[in-house]
XYZ file of C-alpha atoms in Angstrom:
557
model
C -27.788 16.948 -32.777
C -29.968 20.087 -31.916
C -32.529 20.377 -30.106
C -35.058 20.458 -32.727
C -34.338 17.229 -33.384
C -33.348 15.222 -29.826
C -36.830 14.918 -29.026
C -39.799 13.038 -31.448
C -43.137 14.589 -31.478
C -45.273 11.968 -28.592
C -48.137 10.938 -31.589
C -44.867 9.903 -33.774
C -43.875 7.281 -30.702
C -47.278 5.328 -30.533
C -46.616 2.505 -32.427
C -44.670 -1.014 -31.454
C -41.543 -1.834 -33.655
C -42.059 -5.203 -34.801
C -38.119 -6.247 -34.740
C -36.057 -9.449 -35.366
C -34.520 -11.300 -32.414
C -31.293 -10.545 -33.667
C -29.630 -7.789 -35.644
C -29.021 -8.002 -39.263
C -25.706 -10.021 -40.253
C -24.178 -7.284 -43.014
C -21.634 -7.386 -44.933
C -19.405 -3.906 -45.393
C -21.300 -1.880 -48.367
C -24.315 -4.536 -47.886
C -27.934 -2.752 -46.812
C -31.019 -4.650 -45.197
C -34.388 -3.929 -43.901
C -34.617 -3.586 -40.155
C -38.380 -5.017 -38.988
C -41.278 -4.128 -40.720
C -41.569 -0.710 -41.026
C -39.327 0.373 -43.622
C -36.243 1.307 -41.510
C -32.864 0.052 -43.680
C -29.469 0.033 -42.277
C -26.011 -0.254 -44.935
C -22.966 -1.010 -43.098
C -19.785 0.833 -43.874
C -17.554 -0.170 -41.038
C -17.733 -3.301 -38.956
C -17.304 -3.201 -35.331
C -15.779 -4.561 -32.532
C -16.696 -8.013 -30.758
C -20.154 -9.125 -30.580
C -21.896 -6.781 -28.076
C -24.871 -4.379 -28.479
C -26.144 -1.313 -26.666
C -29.555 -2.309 -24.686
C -32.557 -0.149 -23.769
C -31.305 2.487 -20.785
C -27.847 2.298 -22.057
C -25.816 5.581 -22.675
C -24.353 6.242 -26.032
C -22.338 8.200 -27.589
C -22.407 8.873 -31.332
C -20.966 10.657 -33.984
C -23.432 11.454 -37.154
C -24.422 13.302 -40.229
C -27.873 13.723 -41.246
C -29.202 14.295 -44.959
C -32.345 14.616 -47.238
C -32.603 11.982 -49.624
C -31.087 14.421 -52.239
C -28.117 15.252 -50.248
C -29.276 18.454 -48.436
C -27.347 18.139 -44.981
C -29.718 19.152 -42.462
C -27.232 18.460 -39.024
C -23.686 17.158 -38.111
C -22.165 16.192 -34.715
C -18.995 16.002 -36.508
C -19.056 19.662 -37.678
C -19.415 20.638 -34.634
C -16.575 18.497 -32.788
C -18.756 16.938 -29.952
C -20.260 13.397 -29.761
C -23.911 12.994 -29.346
C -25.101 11.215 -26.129
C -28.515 10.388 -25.523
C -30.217 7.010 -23.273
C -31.248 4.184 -25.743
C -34.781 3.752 -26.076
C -36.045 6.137 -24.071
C -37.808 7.841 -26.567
C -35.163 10.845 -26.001
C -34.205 10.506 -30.358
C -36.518 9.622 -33.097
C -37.504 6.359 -33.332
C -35.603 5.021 -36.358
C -32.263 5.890 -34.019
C -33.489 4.056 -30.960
C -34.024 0.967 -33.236
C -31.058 1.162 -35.717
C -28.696 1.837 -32.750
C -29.808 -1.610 -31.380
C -28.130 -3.558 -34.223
C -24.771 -1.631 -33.932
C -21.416 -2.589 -32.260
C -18.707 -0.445 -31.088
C -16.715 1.326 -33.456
C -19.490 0.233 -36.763
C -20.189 3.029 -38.900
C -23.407 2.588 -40.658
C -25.735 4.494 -42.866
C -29.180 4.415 -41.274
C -32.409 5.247 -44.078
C -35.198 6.275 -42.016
C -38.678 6.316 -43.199
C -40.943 9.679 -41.940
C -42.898 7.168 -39.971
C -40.003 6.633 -37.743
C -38.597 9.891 -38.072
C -40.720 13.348 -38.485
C -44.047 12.344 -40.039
C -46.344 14.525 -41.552
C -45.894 17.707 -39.883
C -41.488 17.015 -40.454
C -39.532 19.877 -38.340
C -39.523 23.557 -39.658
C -37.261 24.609 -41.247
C -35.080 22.095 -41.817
C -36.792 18.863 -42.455
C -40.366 18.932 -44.844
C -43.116 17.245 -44.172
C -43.031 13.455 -44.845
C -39.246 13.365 -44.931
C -37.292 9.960 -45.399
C -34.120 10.697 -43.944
C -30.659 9.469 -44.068
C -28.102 9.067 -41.003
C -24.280 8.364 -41.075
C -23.752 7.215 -37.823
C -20.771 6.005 -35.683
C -21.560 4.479 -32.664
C -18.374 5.275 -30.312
C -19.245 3.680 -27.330
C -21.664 2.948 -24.191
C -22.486 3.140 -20.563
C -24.163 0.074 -19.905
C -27.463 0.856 -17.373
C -29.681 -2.198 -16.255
C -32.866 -2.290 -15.287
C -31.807 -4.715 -12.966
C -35.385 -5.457 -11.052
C -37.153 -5.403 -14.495
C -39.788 -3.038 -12.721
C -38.256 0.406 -12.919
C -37.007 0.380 -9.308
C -33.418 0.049 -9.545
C -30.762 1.571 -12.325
C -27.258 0.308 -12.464
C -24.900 2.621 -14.647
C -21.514 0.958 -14.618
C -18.545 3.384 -13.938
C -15.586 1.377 -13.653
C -16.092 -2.676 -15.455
C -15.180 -5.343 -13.089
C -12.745 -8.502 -13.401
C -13.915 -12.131 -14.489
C -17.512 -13.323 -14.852
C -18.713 -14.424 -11.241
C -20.895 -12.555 -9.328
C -22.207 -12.876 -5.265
C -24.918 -14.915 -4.677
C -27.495 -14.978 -1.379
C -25.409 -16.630 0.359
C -21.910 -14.900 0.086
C -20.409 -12.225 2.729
C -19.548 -9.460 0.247
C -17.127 -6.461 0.819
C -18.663 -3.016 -0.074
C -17.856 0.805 0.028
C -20.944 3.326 -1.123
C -22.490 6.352 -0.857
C -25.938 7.633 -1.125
C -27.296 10.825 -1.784
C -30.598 12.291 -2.233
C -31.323 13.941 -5.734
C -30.342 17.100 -4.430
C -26.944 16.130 -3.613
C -27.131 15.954 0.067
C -25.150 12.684 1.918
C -27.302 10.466 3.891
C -25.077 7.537 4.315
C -21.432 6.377 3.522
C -19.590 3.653 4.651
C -16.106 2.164 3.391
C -14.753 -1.097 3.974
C -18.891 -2.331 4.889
C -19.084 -6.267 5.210
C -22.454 -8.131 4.835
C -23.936 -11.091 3.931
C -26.340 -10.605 0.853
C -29.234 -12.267 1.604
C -28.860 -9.861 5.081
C -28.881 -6.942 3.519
C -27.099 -3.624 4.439
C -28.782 0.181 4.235
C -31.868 -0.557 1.951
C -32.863 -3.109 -0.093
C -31.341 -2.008 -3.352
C -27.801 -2.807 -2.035
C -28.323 -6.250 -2.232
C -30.198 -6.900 -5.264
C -27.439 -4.615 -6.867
C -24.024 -6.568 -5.749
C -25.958 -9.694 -6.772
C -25.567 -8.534 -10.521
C -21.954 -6.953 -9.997
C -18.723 -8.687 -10.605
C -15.361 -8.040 -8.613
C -13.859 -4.520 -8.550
C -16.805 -3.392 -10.481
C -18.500 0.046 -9.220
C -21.737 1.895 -10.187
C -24.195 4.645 -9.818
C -27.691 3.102 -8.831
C -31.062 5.426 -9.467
C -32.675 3.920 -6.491
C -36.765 4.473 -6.716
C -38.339 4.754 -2.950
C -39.905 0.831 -3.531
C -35.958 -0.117 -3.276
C -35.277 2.575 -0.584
C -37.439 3.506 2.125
C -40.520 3.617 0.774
C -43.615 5.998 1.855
C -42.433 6.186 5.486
C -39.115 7.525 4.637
C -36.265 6.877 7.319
C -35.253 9.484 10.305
C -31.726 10.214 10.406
C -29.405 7.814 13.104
C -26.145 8.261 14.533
C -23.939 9.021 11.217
C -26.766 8.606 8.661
C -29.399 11.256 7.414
C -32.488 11.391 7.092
C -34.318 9.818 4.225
C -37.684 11.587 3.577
C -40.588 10.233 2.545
C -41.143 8.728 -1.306
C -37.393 9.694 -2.010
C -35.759 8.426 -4.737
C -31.833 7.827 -3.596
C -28.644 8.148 -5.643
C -26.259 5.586 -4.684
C -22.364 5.260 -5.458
C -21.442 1.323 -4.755
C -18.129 -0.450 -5.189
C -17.985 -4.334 -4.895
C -14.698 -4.576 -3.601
C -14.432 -8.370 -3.266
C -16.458 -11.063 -1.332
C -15.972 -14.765 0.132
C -17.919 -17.414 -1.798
C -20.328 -19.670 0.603
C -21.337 -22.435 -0.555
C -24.163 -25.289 1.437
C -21.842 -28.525 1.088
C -24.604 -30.893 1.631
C -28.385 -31.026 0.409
C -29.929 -30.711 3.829
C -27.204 -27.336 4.527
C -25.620 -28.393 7.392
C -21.931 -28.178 6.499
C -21.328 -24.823 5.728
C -17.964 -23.603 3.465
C -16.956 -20.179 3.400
C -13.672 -19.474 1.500
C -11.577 -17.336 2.783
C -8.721 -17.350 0.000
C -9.450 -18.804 -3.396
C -7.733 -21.585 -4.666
C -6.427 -22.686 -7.986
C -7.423 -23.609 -11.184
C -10.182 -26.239 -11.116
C -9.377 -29.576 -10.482
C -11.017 -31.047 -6.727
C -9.880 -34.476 -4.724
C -11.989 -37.088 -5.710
C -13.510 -40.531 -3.390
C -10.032 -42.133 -2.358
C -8.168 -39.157 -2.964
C -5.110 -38.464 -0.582
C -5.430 -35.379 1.227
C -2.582 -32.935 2.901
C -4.209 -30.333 4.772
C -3.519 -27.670 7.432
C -5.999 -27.700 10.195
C -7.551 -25.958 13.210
C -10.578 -27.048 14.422
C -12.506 -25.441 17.626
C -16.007 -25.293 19.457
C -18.328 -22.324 19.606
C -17.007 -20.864 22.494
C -13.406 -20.539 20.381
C -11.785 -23.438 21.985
C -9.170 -24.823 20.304
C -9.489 -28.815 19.815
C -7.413 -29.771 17.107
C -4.434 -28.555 15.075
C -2.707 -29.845 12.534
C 0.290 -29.045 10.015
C 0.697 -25.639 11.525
C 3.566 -25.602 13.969
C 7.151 -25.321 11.754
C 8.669 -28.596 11.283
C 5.046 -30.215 11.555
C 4.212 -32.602 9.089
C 0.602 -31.827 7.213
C -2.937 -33.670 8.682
C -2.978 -36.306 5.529
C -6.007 -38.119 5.278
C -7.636 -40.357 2.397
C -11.294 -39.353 1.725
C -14.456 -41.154 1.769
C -12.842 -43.843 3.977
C -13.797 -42.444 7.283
C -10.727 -40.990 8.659
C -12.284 -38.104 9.596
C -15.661 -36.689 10.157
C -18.275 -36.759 7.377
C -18.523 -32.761 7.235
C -14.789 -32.417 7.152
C -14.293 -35.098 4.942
C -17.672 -33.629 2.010
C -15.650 -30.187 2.557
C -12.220 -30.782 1.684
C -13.678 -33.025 -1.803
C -15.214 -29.495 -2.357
C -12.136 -27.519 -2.381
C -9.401 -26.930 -4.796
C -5.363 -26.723 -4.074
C -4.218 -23.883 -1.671
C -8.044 -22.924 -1.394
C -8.435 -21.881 2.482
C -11.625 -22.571 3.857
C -13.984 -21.528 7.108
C -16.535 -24.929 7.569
C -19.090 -24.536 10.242
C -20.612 -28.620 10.344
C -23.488 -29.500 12.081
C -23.185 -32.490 14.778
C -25.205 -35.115 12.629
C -21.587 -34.253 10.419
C -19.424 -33.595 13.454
C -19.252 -36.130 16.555
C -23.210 -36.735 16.217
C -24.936 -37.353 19.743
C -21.823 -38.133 21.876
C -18.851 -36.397 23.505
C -15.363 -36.938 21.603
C -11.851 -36.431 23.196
C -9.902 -34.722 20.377
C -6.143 -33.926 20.665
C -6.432 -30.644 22.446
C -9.971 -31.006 23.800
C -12.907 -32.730 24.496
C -16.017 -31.883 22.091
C -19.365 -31.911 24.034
C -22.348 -34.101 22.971
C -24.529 -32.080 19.985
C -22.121 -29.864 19.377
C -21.384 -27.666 15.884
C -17.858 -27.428 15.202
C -15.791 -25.317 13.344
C -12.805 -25.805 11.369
C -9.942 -23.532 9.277
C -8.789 -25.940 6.510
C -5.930 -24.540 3.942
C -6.310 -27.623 0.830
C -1.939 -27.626 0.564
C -2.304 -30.724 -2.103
C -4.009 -33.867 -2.996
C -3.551 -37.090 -5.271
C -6.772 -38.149 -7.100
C -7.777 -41.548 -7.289
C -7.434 -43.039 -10.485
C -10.390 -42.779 -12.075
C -11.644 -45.853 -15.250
C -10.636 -43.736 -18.066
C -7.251 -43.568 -16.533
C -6.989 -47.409 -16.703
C -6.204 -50.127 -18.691
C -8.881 -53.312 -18.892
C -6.752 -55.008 -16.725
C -5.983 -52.767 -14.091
C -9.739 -51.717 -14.486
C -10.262 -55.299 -13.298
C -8.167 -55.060 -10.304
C -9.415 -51.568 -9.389
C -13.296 -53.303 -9.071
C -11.826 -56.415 -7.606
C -10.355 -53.871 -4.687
C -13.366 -51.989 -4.013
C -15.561 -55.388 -3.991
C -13.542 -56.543 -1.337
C -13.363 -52.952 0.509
C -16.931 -53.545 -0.097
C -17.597 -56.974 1.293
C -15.627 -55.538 4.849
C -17.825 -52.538 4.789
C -20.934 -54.851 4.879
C -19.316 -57.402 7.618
C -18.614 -54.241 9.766
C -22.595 -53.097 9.277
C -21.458 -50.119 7.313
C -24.287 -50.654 4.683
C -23.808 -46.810 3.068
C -20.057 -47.571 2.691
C -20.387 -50.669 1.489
C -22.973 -50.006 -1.136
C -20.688 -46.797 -2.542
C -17.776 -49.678 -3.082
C -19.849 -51.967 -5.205
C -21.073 -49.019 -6.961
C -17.359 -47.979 -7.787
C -16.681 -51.307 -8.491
C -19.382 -51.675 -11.056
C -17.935 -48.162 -12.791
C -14.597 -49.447 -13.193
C -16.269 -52.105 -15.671
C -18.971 -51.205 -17.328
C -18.092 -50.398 -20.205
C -15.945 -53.363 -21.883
C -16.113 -52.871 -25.129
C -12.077 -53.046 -25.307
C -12.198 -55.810 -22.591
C -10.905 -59.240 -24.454
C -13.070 -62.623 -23.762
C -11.736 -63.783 -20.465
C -11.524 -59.776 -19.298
C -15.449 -59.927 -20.328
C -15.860 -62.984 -18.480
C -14.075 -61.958 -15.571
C -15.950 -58.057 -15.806
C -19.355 -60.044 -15.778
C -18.584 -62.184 -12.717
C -17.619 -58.883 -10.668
C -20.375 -57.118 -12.189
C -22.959 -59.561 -10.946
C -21.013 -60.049 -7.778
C -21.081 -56.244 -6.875
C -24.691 -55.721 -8.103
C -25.556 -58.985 -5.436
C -23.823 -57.289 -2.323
C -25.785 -53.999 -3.462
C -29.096 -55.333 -3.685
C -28.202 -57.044 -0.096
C -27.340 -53.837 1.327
C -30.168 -51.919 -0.233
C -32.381 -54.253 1.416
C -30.940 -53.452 5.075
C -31.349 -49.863 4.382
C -34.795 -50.365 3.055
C -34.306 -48.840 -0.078
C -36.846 -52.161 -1.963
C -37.022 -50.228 -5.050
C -33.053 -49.609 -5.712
C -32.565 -53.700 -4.573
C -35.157 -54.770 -6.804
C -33.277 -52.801 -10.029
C -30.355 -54.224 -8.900
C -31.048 -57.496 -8.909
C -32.928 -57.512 -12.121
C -29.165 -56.253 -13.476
C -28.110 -59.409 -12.394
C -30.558 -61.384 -14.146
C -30.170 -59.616 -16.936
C -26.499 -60.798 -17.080
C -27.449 -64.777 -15.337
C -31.003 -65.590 -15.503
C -30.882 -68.102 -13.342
C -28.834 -66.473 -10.439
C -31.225 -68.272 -7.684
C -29.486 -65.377 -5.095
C -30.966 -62.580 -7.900
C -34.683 -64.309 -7.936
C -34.476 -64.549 -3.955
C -33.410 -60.999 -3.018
C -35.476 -59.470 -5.709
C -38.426 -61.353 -4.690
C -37.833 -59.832 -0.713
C -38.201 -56.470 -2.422
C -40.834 -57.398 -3.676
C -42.260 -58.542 -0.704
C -42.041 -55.289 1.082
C -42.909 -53.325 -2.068
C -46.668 -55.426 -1.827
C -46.093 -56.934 -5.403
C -46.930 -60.310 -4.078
C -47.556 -62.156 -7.474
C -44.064 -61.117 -9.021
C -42.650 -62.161 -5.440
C -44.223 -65.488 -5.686
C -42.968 -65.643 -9.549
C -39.229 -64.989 -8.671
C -39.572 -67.452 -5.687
C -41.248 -70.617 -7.688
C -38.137 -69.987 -10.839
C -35.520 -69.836 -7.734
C -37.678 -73.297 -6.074
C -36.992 -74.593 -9.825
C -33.823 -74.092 -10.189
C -32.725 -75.224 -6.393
C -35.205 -76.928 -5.003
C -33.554 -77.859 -1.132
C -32.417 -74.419 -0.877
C -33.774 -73.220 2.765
C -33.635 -69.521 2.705
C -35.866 -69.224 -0.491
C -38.053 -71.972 0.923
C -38.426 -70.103 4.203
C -39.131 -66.947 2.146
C -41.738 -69.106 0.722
C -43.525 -69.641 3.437
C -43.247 -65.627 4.719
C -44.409 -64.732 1.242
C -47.768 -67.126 1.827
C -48.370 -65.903 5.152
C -48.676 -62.505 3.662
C -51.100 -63.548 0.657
C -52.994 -65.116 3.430
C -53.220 -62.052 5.424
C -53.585 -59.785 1.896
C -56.450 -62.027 0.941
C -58.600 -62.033 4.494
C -57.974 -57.884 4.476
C -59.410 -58.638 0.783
C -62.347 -60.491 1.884
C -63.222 -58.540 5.080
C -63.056 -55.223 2.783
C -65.435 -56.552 0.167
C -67.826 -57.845 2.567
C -67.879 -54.641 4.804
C -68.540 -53.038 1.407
C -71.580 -55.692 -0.241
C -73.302 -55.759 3.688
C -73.501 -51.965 3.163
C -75.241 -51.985 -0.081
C -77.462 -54.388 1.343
C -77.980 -52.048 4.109
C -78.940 -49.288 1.879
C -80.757 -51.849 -1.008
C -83.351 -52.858 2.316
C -83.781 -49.338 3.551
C -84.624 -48.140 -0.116
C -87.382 -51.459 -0.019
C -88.952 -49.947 2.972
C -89.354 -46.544 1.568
């Protein structure tokens, strides 16, 4: 396009485009409005995919521009060079910056622009008259995409090369980087190839890692770096290899993401730590009671080697089921985290490790507090059957195993472990829909069962509120379980709902009178009314001598 007609006239740009959310769905030889100001679009080609050039993009256009009567006024196609111009930048008139919007890659269209949108009143001598509606066959070839990836201004990404897949690094991820960045004249102030950071870190200036954060693998770009993502007012004085920065500069910067290792915090509280140092595959992960083969070096801070495992030749691999306490709890969240032939760096704090005490390991002894380390390679596993992978009867059997698992858990004081089992258990049948009569008879008797033992362990763990939901499962299934009214009527107890405590305990008093445990619950339960009702008393009366207090002094006034 010439000159004459790259750039709009500022009073023609003033007004807001009142636009659709979407583009127009056309057929080929179809023509619709585009918003509300008169701009039409007729599709003559469709395009490819379903992607569309964004504001700061640059594209690249082929077009022929008429009068209404047929009078071409300009062709990029006569002269054998594409058009390029950044989208919505107010660089073309404004009927191209919003008809390019709608447009894929590869769609020809025919664009009818209104003099509003195009030339206005005054039009553009000699060419175009005054109040011109003008017509546009336009191709749109392709695009550079270019983000405004901070939303303020401060930081341009223009993708050179497109990168692989779909991930990108997050804050916690050590990425691999090479870059270059150059002040608008040209000169070098920094390069560096082969750079390794963490992102949340940083590395050079704080567009760096804002910009690898919305990159994908292999990807590179140029990044328009504005000094509020550089250095600022102050500027930077040049050090060792790197130049100087001056003041209010805005940078250039070349950057490359060349690959990175995923971290990822294991547990809530982020004290087992996974870094992966070679990607595994596809996406399956061991489940609770999967078996485990691993390779395995663990060490202390200093480097000290105090386990291996599976790497010597003729070694057989470290196998291990999980979530049954064969190893330690970091080591044991990690590996369910990891898929087959994933590697893995774990760094696991010591309430995860060997806790408060000093552990002789195979080729060491680990001090007391200590954070270990460990290289895990994930060589294969064997899930666990999970429910959907089992018949009703062997459904059965699966809950009846991790009942009993379960009841030895609770025996041994293991009150965490104990409660996951009954929790399995209950999975395995709870839905039973398919289940015949005596399968839904025997279901129900685990169920209850299993919900029981988990009440009585939620109650050692002081966790009233989980018990008391529990038990009222129970009774949902056997309203007059006398173990269901007891236990639910202890949480109650501690959760200060005395009167529903006292309920439960009088139906379980019905229903077996001579038994002692409810009876002696009885008697805690009226202690604590007692106590509830003197506090009650004492408060009240503290509260009427006061207004008496006040009621005499008011007299005296």
């Amino acid at each position: 396009m010439d000159e004459d007609f790259d750039i709009p006239a500022a009073d023609m740009m003033n007004e807001e485009m009142d636009l659709p959310d979407e583009s127009p769905i056309l057929k080929v030889g179809e023509e619709k409005e585009i918003g509300k100001q008169g701009l039409k679009k007729k599709l003559v080609k469709e395009g490819e995919g379903w992607v569309y050039p964004e504001t700061g993009d640059e594209v690249e256009v082929h077009y022929t521009g008429t009068l209404l009567d047929g009078t071409q006024f300009d062709s990029s196609r006569d002269r054998g060079t594409p058009f390029k111009f950044t989208l919505g930048q107010g660089q073309v008139i404004k009927g191209w910056d919003e008809g390019i919007k709608t447009m894929k890659k590869g769609e020809n269209a025919i664009l009818t622009i209104p003099p509003e949108m195009a030339y206005g009143e005054s039009g553009s001598p000699p060419t175009i008259p005054p109040n011109a509606t003008l017509q546009f066959d336009v191709e749109l070839l392709s695009w550079t995409s270019v983000k405004d990836i901070c939303k303020d201004g401060g930081i341009f990404k223009k993708i050179l090369t497109e990168g692989e897949k779909w991930e990108n690094p997050k804050d916690l991820d050590e990425v691999l980087i090479n870059y270059e960045a150059k002040l608008e004249d040209g000169t070098v102030v920094a390069k560096a190839d082969g750079m390794e950071f963490t992102v949340k870190d940083g590395q050079f200036c704080p567009a760096l890692a804002r910009a690898v954060k919305t990159m994908k693998k292999g990807e590179k770009v140029l990044l328009t770096v504005k000094p509020q993502y550089g250095f600022g007012e102050k500027g930077k004085p040049a050090t060792g290899a790197e130049g100087a920065v001056p003041p209010n500069a805005t940078l250039l910067i070349t950057l490359e993401l060349v690959s990175w290792k995923t971290v990822t915090e294991v547990t809530d509280d982020k004290k087992v730590i996974k870094k992966i140092l070679k990607e595994g595959e596809g996406y399956e992960r061991p489940n609770e009671g999967a078996v485990v083969q691993v390779k395995l070096i663990g060490k202390l801070q200093d480097g000290t080697v105090f386990l291996k495992k599976g790497h010597n030749e003729g070694e057989e691999l470290f196998e291990f089921k999980t979530d049954e306490e064969q190893v330690i709890d970091g080591l044991d969240k990690a590996v369910m985290n990891m898929k087959k032939g994933e590697v893995a760096q774990l760094t696991v704090a010591p309430e995860y490790a060997f806790g408060l005490y000093e552990s002789q390991q195979e080729l060491a002894l680990v001090p007391p507090h200590s954070t270990v380390y460990y290289e895990v390679e994930l060589v294969s596993f064997v899930k666990e059957k999970e429910s959907w992978d089992l018949n009703a009867q062997e459904k059965i059997e699966a809950a009846g195993k991790k009942k009993e698992e379960g009841n030895v858990s609770f025996k041994a004081g293991k009150y965490v472990k104990a409660s996951k089992r009954y929790e399995k258990a209950v999975k395995y049948i709870e839905h039973d829909s398919s289940f015949s009569e005596e399968e839904k008879k025997q279901a129900k008797a685990l169920k209850v069962a299993c919900n029981l033992n988990n009440a009585a362990c939620k109650l050692k763990l002081k966790d009233y509120k989980q018990a008391e939901k529990l038990c009222t499962k129970v009774l949902e299934l056997d309203s007059a379980n006398v173990k269901a009214l007891y236990r639910r009527a202890q949480a109650y107890i501690h959760l200060d709902d005395l009167d529903l405590a006292e309920f439960d305990i009088k139906k379980a008093l019905e229903l077996d009178p001579d038994n002692r445990e409810v009876k002696f619950e009885y008697k805690v339960l009226k202690e604590k009314i007692k106590e509830y009702n003197k506090k009650e008393a004492k408060f009240y009366g503290n509260m009427f001598a006061k207004m008496n207090k006040m009621e005499s002094v008011d007299s005296s006034a």
